[in-house]
Amino acid sequence: MGKKIKKEVELPPKDVFDPLTIESKKAATVVLMLNSPEEEILAKACEAIYKFALKGEENKATLLELGAVEPLTKLLTHEDKIVRRNATMIFGILASNNDVKKLLRELDVMSSVIAQLSPEEEVVIHEFASLCLANMSVEYTGKVQIFEHGGLEPLIRLLSSPDPDVKKNSIECIYNLVQDFQCRTTLQELNAIPPMLELLKSEYPIIQLLALKTLNIITNDKESRTMLRENQGLDQLIKIIDTKELNDLHIEALAVIANCLEDMETMTLIQQTGGLKKLLAFAENSTIPDIQKNAAKAITKAAYDAENRKLFHELEVEKCLVTLLGSESDGTKIAAFQAISAMSENSSSKDFFNTQGIPQLVQLLRSDNEEVREASALALANLTTCNPVNANAAAEADGIDPLINILSSKGDGAIANAATVLTNMAMQEPLRASIQDRDIMHALLGPLRSDNPVVQSKAALMVAATACDVEARAGLRNCGGLEPLVELLYSKNDEVRRHASWAVMVCASEEPMAVELCRLGAIDILEEINLSVRRNNKFSEAAYNKLLNNNLSLKYSQTGCLLSNNIISDGFYDYGRINPGTKLLPLKELCFQEPSDQRAVLLINSKASDNSPPPSMDDKSSDVGYGRSISSSSSLRRGSREKSNFRISTGFGSPTEERTEPTSGRNTVASKSAGKEKGPRKGRGKKEEEKLKEEEEVLAAPKLTGESSDKEWFPPPDPEFCIYVYEVTKSILPITNVKEQIEVLAKYVAEKMGGKIAKDKLPDFSWELHISELKVQLKSNVIPIGYIKKGIFYHRALLFKALADKIGLGCSLVRGEYGRAWNEVKLVNESRKGLTGGLPLPEIYIVDLMFHPGALLKLQSREADLYRFL
């Protein structure tokens, strides 16, 4: 036998690593394997990481901390399909973590993920790549990256995928993307409506719901609504709300229909198919609040079109909306309010709600829900606008109190709406009185001080509507409402300025209010507004003129002219010309100033002092104390024999026929030297003489009137002017010839102011010394007009205007230069008829009060005639 030979074992090459099977229980180890060059290890590592990430959010955070994201992003473009698929699956799960999403945006992996949506890839890759994009599209930055990398087109293509998960993820991502307007525009270009409508037929409710939500957003655009209608989408939507089994989709389906009803074509189409009646019945009979709410929203959007409102009214939509007001859901009530507001543009619908809707709306003004109160007030505002019947109905339903209460609420919308309703009510005098009785001016303080321009505008408009009488305006002033009202004139909002100007114009209806508004700066800001081309408006001009016409002292100082309809009243004072922007000091402040070398302030005041009886005409000593005798009324009646067609057209109340006697101690003009020459009366005791002297000193210094803080301040009295008014009323008012009235009054004024003066003697007429003496004697720059015995042009013109206004004799007062002033009157010349042969034309004359008192100079060329006259 031969010897056996031992077979040698073949050894592996020295440069080859022996296969190694490792079982790892640490995620960190597996993460390290992601950097392996071996495809099998990469595939198995990705599979293990995917299973680990599925277990919860903590594991996703752990993988992020271990640095798994960066190597995984490289595997998205790996050549091996299994590695690429597993990496995509991991990102589909990890992208739900916010920190991972943030890192993925920084790593800019969007293009790699979108590449996985190509038709060549497996369905599984489509599913998880679309899931990753759906998670990334939740945030705005993710939306931008997906859109910029062209992700919208492959997502729309995947809506037709056979896999329901792919469809669900794709439509969810598209739903997130279309929140942005640019994406919606691109969606229309990509013809996305048809595949979305196909999703409505899916057997999976979540897919149907996401498709409806997406359609709800994109149908806000007219082009998308047209595409939906052209692809028979309305039929599918109506079919959904007709199917009870799909009640979980009814809310979103109604929202899409609501958008579509904004188009008249859609409205007509739905009406022709009977869908409109189904919609109303559905809204009225459904027991699901959200369904009712969306049905009401559908009606609201459609009712913005006039033709749609007519169709709704024919279908008696008002009954459906009144039914919805009884819902327990606040959201449904609010939607019904909005629908009523939209339908109120139809006059027939407005009339319907008069009895069946307004009482419920008023009741809901007391709701605890701020949004309900706001929406209810909005509906009432629209129903009562230009509709006095509805305004009355709201008041009869006890709506005034809750509306006023809303003015003090926190919601700007509710305040604005409530103010609008109250303004509509205040258009009727009985309702306005009822509103005023509830201290409305105090309730408006908050809205007037609001920072919201809409609230400011409505509040100012309400002031204009309610401050129509003296008591209401006094209430606004007393509660401090004028200050915020004037502040609104500074607003940059055009409507706020207009309404504030309107309110100022209404408030300036009497002198005290006009003076207060001027003190607060209203006249200055209105003047500034009127000079602006952009901010100027008719209301600001009217308010400015109203302030001046009811604050004649300021008007005369600023403009130098008072028209015949500017009636001088007690308390008027002529301060002299002031420059634009200069404030006119109030009379009270001027009275307390010490005498100075400034021009004397002339005061008109025919009110007797409250501290003394009115002067008497019978006390001769009083006459001497004034330095002149009382003119007999016979001299005033010299020209009363003639009669003509000139008659006084305006009537004034006649003064009392009895004249009270002036006390000798009431001589407010007589100097001390005159008193010494006269001496004390016989029969008077020493105490009586001292008392008389004290009274003379008190009245000789009217600036002290009102110094006591316990008493109301009154302007200095002017007993002499009171006598003037009495004499003129008694003697000139009965004259029937207007021209004769003017002549007699001119002579009377000249007589009281120093008589006729020749032109060449004017420099010798020492009126300045006389005025200076009065200033010292009265201890004030303010001189009542009756005290002046030597007056020139501007003294006489003012006295003539003041007395003419007392007896209803129309004349204007014009200030000139260098102490000149004159009066202009209009007289009708019967010999001259109008061009049409109608009424005679009036002619303007200047009244001479200096050189030839009573003479009238006809104005033809104003400058030449004035020069010749003055």
Short mmCIF file of N, CA and C in Angstrom, two decimals, residues 151 168 264 267 275 283 375 433 588 661 666 685 757 759 811 860:
data_model
loop_
_atom_site.label_atom_id
_atom_site.label_comp_id
_atom_site.label_asym_id
_atom_site.label_seq_id
_atom_site.Cartn_x
_atom_site.Cartn_y
_atom_site.Cartn_z
N GLY A 151 -41.45 72.05 -6.23
CA GLY A 151 -42.11 70.89 -5.63
C GLY A 151 -43.60 70.80 -5.91
N LYS A 168 -52.82 61.26 0.22
CA LYS A 168 -53.07 62.00 1.46
C LYS A 168 -51.92 62.96 1.77
N MET A 264 -72.00 85.67 -9.76
CA MET A 264 -73.39 85.63 -10.20
C MET A 264 -73.67 84.41 -11.06
N MET A 267 -74.20 81.53 -8.79
CA MET A 267 -75.47 81.71 -8.09
C MET A 267 -76.64 81.31 -8.99
N GLY A 275 -80.28 74.00 -6.14
CA GLY A 275 -79.32 73.89 -5.05
C GLY A 275 -79.46 74.97 -4.00
N ALA A 283 -79.46 74.87 5.98
CA ALA A 283 -79.03 75.78 7.04
C ALA A 283 -80.06 75.87 8.15
N ALA A 375 -71.08 91.96 16.44
CA ALA A 375 -71.79 91.56 15.22
C ALA A 375 -73.24 92.00 15.27
N ALA A 433 -83.63 113.14 21.94
CA ALA A 433 -83.89 113.60 23.31
C ALA A 433 -83.75 112.45 24.30
N LYS A 588 -62.17 138.46 30.14
CA LYS A 588 -61.91 138.45 31.58
C LYS A 588 -60.44 138.74 31.87
N GLU A 661 -84.84 154.30 37.43
CA GLU A 661 -84.07 155.50 37.74
C GLU A 661 -82.65 155.14 38.13
N ARG A 666 -74.10 155.78 40.75
CA ARG A 666 -73.74 154.85 39.69
C ARG A 666 -73.05 155.53 38.53
N GLY A 685 -76.56 162.65 55.05
CA GLY A 685 -75.66 162.53 56.19
C GLY A 685 -74.27 162.13 55.77
N ILE A 757 -67.39 166.97 13.21
CA ILE A 757 -66.01 167.45 13.23
C ILE A 757 -65.61 167.78 11.79
N LYS A 759 -63.05 168.35 8.74
CA LYS A 759 -61.85 167.60 8.38
C LYS A 759 -60.59 168.33 8.82
N CYS A 811 -76.46 146.50 8.84
CA CYS A 811 -75.28 147.24 8.39
C CYS A 811 -74.05 146.40 8.68
N GLN A 860 -69.10 153.12 -5.56
CA GLN A 860 -69.00 152.67 -6.95
C GLN A 860 -67.61 152.09 -7.19
#
